Coordinates of N, CA and C in Angstrom, one line a residue:
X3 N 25.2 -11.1 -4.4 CA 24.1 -12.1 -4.6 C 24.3 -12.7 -6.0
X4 N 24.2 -13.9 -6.4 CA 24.4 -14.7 -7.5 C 23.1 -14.2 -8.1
X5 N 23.2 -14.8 -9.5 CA 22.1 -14.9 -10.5 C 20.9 -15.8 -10.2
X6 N 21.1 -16.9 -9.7 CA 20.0 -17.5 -9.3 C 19.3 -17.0 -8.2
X7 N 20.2 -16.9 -6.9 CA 19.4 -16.2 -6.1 C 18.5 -15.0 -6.5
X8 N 18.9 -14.3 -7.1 CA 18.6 -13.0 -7.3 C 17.2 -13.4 -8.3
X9 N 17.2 -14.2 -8.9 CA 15.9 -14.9 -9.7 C 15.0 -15.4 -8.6
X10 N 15.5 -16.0 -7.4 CA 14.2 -16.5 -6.5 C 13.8 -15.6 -5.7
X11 N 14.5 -14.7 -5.5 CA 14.1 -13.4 -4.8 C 12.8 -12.7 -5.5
X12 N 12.9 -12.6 -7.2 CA 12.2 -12.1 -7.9 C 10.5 -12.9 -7.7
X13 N 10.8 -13.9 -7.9 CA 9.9 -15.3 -8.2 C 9.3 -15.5 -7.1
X14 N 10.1 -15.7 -6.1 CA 9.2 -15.7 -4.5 C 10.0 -15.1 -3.8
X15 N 9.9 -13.7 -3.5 CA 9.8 -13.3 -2.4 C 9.6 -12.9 -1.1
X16 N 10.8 -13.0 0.1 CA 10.0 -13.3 1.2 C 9.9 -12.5 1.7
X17 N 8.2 -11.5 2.5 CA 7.8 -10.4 2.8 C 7.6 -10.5 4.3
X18 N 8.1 -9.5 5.2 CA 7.7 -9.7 6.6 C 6.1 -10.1 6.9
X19 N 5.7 -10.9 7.5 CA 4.5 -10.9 7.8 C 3.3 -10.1 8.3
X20 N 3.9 -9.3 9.3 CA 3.4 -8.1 9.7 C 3.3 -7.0 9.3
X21 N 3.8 -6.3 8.4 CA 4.0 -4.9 7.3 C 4.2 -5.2 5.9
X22 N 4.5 -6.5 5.4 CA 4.8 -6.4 3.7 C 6.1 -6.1 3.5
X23 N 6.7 -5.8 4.3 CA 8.5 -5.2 3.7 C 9.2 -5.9 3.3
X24 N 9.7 -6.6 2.1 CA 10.4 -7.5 1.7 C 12.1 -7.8 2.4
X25 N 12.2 -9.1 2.5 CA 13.6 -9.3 3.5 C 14.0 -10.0 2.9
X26 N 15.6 -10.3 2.9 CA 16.9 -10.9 2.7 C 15.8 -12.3 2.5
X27 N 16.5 -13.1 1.6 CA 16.5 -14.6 1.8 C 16.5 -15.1 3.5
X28 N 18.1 -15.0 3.4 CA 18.4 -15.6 4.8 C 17.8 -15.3 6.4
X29 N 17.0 -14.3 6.0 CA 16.7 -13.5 7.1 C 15.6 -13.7 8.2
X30 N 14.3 -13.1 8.7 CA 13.3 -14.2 9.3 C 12.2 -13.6 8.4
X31 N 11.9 -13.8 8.6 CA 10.4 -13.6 7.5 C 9.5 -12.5 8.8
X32 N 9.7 -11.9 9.9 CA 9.7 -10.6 10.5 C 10.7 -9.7 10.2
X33 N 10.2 -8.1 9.8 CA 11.5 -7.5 9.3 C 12.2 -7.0 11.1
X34 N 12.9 -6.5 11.4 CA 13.5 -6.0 11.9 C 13.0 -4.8 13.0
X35 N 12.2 -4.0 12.1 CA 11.3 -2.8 12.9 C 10.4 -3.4 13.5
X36 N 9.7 -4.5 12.9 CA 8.4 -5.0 13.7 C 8.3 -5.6 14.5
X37 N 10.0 -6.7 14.4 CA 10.3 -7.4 15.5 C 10.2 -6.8 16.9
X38 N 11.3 -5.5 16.6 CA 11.6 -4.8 17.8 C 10.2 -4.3 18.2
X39 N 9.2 -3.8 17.5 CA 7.8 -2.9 18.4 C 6.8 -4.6 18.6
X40 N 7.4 -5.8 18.4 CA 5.9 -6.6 19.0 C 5.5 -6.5 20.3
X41 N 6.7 -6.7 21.2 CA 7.1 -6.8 22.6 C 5.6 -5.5 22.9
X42 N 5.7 -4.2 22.5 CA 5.4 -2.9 23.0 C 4.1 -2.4 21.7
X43 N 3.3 -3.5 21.7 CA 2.7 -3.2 20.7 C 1.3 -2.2 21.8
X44 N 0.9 -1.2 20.9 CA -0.2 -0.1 22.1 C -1.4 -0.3 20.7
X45 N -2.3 0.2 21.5 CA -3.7 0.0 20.3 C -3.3 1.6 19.8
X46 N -2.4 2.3 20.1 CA -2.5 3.8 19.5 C -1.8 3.9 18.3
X47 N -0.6 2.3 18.3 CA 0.4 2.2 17.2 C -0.7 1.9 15.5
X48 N -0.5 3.2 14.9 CA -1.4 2.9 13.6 C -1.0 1.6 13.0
X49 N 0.5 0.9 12.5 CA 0.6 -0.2 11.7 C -0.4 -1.4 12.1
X50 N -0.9 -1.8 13.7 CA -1.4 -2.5 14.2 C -3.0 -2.5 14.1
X51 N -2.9 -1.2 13.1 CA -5.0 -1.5 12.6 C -4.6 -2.4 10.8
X52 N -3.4 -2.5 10.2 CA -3.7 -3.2 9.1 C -3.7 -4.8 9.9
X53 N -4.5 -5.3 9.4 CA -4.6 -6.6 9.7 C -3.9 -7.5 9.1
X54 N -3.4 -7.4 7.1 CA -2.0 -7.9 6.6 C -1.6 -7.2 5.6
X55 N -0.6 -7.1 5.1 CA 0.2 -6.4 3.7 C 0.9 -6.8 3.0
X56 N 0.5 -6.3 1.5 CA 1.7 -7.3 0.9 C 1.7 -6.2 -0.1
X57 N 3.2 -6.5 -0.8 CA 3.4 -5.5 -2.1 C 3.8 -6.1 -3.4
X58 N 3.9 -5.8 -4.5 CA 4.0 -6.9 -5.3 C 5.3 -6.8 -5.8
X59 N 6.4 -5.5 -5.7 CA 7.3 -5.8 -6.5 C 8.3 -5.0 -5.4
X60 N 9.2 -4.9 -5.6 CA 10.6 -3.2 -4.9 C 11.0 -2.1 -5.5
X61 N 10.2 -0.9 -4.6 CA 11.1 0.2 -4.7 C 12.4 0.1 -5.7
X62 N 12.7 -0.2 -6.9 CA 14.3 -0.2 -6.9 C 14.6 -0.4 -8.2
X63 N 15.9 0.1 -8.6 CA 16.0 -0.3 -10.1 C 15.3 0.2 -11.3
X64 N 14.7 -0.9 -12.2 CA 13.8 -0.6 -13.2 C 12.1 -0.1 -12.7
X65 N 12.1 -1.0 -11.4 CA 11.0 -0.5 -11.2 C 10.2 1.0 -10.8
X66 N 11.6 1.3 -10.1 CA 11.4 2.7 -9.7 C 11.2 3.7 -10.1
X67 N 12.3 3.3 -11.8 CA 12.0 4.1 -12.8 C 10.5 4.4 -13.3
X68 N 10.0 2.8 -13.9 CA 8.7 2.6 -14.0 C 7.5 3.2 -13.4
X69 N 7.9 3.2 -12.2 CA 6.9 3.7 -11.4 C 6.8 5.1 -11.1
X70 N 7.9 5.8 -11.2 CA 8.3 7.2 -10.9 C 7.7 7.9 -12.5
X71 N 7.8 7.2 -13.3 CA 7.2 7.7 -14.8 C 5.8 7.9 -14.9
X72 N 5.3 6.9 -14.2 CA 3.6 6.5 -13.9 C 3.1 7.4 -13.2
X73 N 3.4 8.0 -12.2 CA 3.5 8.4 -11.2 C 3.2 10.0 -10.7
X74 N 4.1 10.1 -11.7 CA 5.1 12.2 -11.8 C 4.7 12.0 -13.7
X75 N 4.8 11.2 -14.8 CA 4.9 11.9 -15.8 C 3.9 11.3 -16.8
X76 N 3.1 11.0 -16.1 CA 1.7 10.4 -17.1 C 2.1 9.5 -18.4
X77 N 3.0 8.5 -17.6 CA 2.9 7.3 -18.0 C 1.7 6.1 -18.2
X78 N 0.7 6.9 -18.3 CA -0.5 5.8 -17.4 C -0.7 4.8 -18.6
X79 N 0.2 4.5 -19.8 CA 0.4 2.9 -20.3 C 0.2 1.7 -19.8
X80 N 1.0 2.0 -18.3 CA 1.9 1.1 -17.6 C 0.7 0.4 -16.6
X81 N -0.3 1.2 -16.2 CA -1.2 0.9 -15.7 C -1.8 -0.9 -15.7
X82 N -1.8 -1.3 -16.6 CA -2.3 -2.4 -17.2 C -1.2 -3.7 -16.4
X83 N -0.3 -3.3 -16.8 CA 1.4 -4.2 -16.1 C 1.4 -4.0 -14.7
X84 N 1.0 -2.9 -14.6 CA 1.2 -2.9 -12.4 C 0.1 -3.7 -12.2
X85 N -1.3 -3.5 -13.1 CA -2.4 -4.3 -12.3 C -2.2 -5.9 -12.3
X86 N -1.5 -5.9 -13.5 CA -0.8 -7.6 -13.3 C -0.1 -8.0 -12.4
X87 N 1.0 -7.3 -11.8 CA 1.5 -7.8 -10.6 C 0.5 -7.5 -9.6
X88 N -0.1 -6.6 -8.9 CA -1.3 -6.2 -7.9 C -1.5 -7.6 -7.8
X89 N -2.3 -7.7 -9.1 CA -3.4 -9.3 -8.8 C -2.6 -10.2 -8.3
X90 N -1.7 -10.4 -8.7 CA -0.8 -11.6 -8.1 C -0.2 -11.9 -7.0
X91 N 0.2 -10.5 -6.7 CA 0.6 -10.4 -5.2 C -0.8 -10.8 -4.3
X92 N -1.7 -9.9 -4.9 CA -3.0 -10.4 -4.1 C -4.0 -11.2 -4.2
X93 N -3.5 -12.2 -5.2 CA -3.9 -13.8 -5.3 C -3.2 -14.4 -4.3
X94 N -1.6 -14.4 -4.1 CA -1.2 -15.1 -3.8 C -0.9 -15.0 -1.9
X95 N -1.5 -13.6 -1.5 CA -1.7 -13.5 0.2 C -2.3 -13.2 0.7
X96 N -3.5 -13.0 -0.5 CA -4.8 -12.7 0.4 C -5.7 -13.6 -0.1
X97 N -7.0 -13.8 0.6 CA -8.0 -14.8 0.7 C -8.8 -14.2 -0.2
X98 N -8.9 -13.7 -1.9 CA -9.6 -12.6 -2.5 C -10.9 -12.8 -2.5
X99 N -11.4 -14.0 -2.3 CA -12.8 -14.6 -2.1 C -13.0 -13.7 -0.7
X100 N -12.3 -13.4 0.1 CA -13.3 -12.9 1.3 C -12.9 -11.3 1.2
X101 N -12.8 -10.4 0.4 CA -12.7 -9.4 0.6 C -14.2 -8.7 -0.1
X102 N -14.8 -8.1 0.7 CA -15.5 -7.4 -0.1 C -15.4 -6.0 -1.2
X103 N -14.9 -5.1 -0.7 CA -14.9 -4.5 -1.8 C -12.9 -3.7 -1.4
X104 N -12.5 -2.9 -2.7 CA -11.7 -2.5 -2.7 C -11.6 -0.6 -2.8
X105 N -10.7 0.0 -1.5 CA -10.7 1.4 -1.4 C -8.9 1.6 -1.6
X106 N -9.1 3.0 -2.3 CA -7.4 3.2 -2.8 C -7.5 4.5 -1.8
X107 N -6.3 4.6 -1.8 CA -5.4 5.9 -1.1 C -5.8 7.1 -1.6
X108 N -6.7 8.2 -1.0 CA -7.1 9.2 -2.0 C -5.8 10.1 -2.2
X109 N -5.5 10.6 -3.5 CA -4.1 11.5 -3.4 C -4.8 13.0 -2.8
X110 N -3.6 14.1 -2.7 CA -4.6 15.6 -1.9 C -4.7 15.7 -3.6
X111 N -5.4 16.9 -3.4 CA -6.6 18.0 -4.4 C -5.0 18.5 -5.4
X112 N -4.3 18.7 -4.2 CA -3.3 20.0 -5.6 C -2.5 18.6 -6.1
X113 N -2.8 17.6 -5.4 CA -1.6 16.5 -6.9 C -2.1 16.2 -7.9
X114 N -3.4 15.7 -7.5 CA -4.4 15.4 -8.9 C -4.4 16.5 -9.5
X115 N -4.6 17.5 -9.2 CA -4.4 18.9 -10.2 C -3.1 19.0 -10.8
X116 N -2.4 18.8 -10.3 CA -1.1 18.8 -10.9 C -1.1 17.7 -11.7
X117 N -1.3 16.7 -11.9 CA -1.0 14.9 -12.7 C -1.4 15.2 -13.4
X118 N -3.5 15.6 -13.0 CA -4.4 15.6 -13.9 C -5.1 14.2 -13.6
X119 N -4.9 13.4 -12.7 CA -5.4 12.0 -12.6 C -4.9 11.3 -11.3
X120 N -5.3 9.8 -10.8 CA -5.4 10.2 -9.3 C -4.7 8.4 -9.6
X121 N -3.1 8.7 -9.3 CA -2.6 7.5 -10.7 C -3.3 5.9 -9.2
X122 N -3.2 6.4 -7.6 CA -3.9 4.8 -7.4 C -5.0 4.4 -7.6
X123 N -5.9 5.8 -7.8 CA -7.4 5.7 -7.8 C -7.6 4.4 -9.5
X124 N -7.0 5.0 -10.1 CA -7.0 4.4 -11.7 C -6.1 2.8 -11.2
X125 N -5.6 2.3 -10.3 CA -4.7 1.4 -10.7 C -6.1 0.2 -9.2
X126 N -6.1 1.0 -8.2 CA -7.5 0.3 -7.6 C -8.6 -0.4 -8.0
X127 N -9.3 0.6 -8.7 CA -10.4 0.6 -9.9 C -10.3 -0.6 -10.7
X128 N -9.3 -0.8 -11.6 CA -8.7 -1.8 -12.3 C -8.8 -3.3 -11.7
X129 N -7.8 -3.1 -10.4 CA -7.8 -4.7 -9.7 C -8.9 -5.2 -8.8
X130 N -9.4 -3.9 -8.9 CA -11.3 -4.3 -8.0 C -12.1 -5.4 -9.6
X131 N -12.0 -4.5 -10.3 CA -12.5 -5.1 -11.5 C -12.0 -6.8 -11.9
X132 N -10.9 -6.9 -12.0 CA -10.3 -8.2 -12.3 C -10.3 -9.2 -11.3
X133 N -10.5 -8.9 -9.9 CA -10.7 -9.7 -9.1 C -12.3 -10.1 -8.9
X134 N -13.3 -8.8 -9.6 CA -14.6 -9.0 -9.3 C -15.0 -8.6 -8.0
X135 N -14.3 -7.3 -7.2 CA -15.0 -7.4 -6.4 C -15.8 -5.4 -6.3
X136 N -16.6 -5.0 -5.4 CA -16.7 -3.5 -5.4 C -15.4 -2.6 -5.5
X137 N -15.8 -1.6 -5.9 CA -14.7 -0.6 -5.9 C -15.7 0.7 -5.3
X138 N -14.6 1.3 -4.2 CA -15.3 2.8 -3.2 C -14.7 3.5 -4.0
X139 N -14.9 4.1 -4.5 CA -14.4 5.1 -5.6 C -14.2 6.5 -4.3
X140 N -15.2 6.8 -4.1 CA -14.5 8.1 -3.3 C -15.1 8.1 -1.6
X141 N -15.0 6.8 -1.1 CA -15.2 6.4 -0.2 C -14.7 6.6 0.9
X142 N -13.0 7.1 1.2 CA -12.6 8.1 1.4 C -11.8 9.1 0.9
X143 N -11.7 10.6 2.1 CA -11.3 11.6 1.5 C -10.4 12.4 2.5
X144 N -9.6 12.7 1.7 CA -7.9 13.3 2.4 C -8.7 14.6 2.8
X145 N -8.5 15.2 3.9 CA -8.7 16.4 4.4 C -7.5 17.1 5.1
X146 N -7.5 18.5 5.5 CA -6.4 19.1 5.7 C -4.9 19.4 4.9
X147 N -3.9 19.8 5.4 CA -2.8 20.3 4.5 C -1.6 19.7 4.6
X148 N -1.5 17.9 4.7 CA -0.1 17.4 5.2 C 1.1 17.7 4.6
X149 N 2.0 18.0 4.8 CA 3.2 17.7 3.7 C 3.4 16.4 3.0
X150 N 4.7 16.8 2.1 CA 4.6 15.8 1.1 C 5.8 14.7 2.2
X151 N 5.2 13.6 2.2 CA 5.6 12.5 3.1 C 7.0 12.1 2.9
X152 N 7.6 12.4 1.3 CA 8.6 11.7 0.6 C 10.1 12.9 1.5
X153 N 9.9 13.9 1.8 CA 10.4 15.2 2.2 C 10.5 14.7 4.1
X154 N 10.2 13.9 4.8 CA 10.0 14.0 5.9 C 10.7 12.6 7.1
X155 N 10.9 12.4 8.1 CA 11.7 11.0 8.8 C 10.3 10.5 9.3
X156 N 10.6 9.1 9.6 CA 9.5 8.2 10.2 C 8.4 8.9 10.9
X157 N 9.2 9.3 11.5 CA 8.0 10.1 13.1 C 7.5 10.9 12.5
X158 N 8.2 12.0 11.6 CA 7.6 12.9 11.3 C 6.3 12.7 9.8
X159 N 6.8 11.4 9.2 CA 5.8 11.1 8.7 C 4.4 10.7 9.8
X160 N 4.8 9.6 10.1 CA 3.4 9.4 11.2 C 2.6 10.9 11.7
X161 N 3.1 11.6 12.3 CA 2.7 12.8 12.8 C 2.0 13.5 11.6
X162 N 2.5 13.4 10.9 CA 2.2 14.7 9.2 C 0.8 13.8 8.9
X163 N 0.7 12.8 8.6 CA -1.0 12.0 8.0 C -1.9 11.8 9.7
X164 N -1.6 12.1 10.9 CA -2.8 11.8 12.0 C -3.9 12.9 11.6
X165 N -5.4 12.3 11.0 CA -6.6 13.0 11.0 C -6.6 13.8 10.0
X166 N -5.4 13.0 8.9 CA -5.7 13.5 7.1 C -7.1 12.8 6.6
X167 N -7.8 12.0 7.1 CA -8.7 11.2 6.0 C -10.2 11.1 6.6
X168 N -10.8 11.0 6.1 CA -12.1 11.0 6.7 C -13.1 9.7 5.8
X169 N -14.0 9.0 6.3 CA -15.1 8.5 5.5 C -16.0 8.8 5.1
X170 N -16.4 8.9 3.6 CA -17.6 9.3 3.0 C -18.9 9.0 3.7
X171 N -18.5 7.5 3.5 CA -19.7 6.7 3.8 C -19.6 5.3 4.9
X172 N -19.4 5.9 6.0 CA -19.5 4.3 6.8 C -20.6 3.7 6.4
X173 N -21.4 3.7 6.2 CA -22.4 2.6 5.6 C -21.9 1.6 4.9
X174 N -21.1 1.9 4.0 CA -20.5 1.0 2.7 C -18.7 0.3 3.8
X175 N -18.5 0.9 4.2 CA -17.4 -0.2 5.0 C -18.0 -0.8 6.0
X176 N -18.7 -0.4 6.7 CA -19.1 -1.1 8.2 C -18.9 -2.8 8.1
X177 N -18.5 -3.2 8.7 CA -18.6 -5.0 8.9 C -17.9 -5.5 7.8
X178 N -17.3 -4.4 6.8 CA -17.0 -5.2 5.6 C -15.1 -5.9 5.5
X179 N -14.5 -6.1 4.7 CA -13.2 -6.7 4.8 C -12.9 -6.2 3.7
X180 N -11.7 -4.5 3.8 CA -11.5 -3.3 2.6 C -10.1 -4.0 2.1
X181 N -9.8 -4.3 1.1 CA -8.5 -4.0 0.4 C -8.4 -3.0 0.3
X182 N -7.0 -2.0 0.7 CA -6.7 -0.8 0.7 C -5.6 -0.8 -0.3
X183 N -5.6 0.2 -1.1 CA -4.4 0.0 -2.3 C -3.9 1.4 -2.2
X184 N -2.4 1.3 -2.4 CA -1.8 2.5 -2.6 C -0.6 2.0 -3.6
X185 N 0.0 3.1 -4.2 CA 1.1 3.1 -5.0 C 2.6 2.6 -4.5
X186 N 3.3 3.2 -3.2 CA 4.2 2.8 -2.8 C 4.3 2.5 -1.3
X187 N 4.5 2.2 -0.7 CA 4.8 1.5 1.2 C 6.2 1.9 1.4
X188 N 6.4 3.1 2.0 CA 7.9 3.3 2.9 C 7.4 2.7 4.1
X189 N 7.2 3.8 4.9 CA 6.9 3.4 6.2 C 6.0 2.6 6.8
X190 N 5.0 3.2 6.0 CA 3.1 2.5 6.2 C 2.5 3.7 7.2
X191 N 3.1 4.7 7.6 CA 2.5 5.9 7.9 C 1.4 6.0 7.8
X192 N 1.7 6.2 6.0 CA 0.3 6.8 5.1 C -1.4 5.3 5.8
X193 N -0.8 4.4 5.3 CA -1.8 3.6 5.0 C -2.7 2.9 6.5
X194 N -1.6 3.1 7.3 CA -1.8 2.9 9.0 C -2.7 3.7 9.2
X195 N -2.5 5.3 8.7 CA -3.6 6.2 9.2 C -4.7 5.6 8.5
X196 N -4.9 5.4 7.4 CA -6.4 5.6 6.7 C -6.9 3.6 7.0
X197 N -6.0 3.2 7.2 CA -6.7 1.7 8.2 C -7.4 2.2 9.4
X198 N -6.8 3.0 9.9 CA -7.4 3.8 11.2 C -9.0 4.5 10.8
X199 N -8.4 5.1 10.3 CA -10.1 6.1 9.9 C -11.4 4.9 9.3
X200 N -10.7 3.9 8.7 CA -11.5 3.0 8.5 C -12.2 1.9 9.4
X201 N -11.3 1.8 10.1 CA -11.5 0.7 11.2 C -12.4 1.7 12.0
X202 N -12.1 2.7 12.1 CA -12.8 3.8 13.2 C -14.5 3.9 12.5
X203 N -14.4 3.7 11.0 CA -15.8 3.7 10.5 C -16.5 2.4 10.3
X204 N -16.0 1.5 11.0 CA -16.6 0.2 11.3 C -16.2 -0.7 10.3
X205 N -15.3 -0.6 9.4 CA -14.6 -1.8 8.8 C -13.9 -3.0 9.7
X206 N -14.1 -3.9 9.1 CA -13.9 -5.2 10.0 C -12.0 -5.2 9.9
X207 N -12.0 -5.7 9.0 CA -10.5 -5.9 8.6 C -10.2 -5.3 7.5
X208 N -8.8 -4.8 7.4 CA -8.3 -3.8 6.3 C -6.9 -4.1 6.1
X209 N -7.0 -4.8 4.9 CA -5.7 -5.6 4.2 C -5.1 -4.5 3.0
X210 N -3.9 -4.4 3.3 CA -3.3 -3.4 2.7 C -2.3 -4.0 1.5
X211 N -2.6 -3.4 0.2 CA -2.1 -3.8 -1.1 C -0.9 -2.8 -1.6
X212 N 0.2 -2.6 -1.8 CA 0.8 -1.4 -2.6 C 1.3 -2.5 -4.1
X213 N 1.8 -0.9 -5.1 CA 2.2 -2.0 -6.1 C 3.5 -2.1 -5.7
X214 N 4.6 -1.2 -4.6 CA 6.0 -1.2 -4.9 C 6.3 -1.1 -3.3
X215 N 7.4 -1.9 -2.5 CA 7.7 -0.9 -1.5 C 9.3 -1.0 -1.0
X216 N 9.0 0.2 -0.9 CA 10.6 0.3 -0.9 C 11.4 -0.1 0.7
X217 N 12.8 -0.1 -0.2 CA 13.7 -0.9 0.8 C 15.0 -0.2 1.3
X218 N 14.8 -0.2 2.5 CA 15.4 0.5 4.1 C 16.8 0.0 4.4
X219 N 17.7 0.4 4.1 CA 18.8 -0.6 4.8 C 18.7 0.7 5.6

């Protein structure tokens, strides 16, 4: 890939429509996995409760570094610079005027003990703020003992998060339109489920934000 290209890739990136997963220039703007499941799409398939997704940067490189520092080594400097891209990404594909409020990905109990901090809860919080809109602070909540997702294959991710998350408060989602934010998007596993638990607690639509997501050849 040339220099220029590789600058428009940065500059506008083209994201599948359906999941957020960033694709080739030349490629279709559906990634590959999504194409193959539209045909056989089931209301049981979790990707099919996010309504759209977008990420702001890739899994890769500098960024991974960045992010892996933020992440695992209480880099939370950096916090400031991810929320700059967040907003942008989510200026530029979501309708931010219609979202009501914003819910993050709760991490489990023993990681925030371990960090000491809950790094999407703090990066949520932030872009709820600059967009002006609510922030659920602990609106939902991880329950049970999944494994660590990064350790596991597709399926067996899916399978590992069914009936990790519960809602505090359906009151506060019911009828509403949740930005859902997490830190990274492999599969969408994670974020499929807790679209699920949300839509299950009467959220209307649930648009899913990550700051990074990584990329599958």
């Amino acid at each position: 890939m040339n220099v220029l290209q590789r600058v428009l890739d940065l500059l506008w990136p083209r994201n599948c429509e359906i999941c957020g997963r960033p694709v080739d220039r030349e490629a279709r703007y559906i990634c590959a996995d999504c194409l193959n499941r539209i045909p056989f799409v089931r209301p049981e398939d979790g990707m099919y409760e996010i309504d759209d997704a977008a990420s702001a940067v890739r899994f890769e490189c500098e960024t991974r570094e960045m992010i892996n520092g933020y992440k695992f080594r209480s880099h939370i400097w950096l916090k400031n610079d991810f929320v700059d891209w967040m907003e942008a990404a989510a200026r530029a594909k979501f309708d931010v005027a219609a979202i009501d409020a914003v819910v993050a990905i709760p991490v489990t109990f023993g990681h925030r003990l371990n960090r000491g901090y809950d790094q999407c809860a703090l990066l949520a919080k932030s872009l709820a703020k600059r967009i002006d809109r609510e922030f659920l602070g602990r609106a939902v909540a991880r329950i049970g003992h999944p494994k660590r997702q990064s350790s596991l294959t597709e399926e067996e991710r899916v399978e590992n998060v069914k009936g990790t998350f519960a809602v505090r408060w359906p009151e506060r989602v019911r009828g509403r339109t949740l930005l859902l934010v997490d830190d990274i998007m492999t599969t969408g596993a994670t974020l499929s489920e807790c679209a699920k638990t949300l839509k299950a607690a009467g959220a209307w639509r649930v648009w899913c934000l990550t700051l990074a997501r990584s990329v599958r050849t």
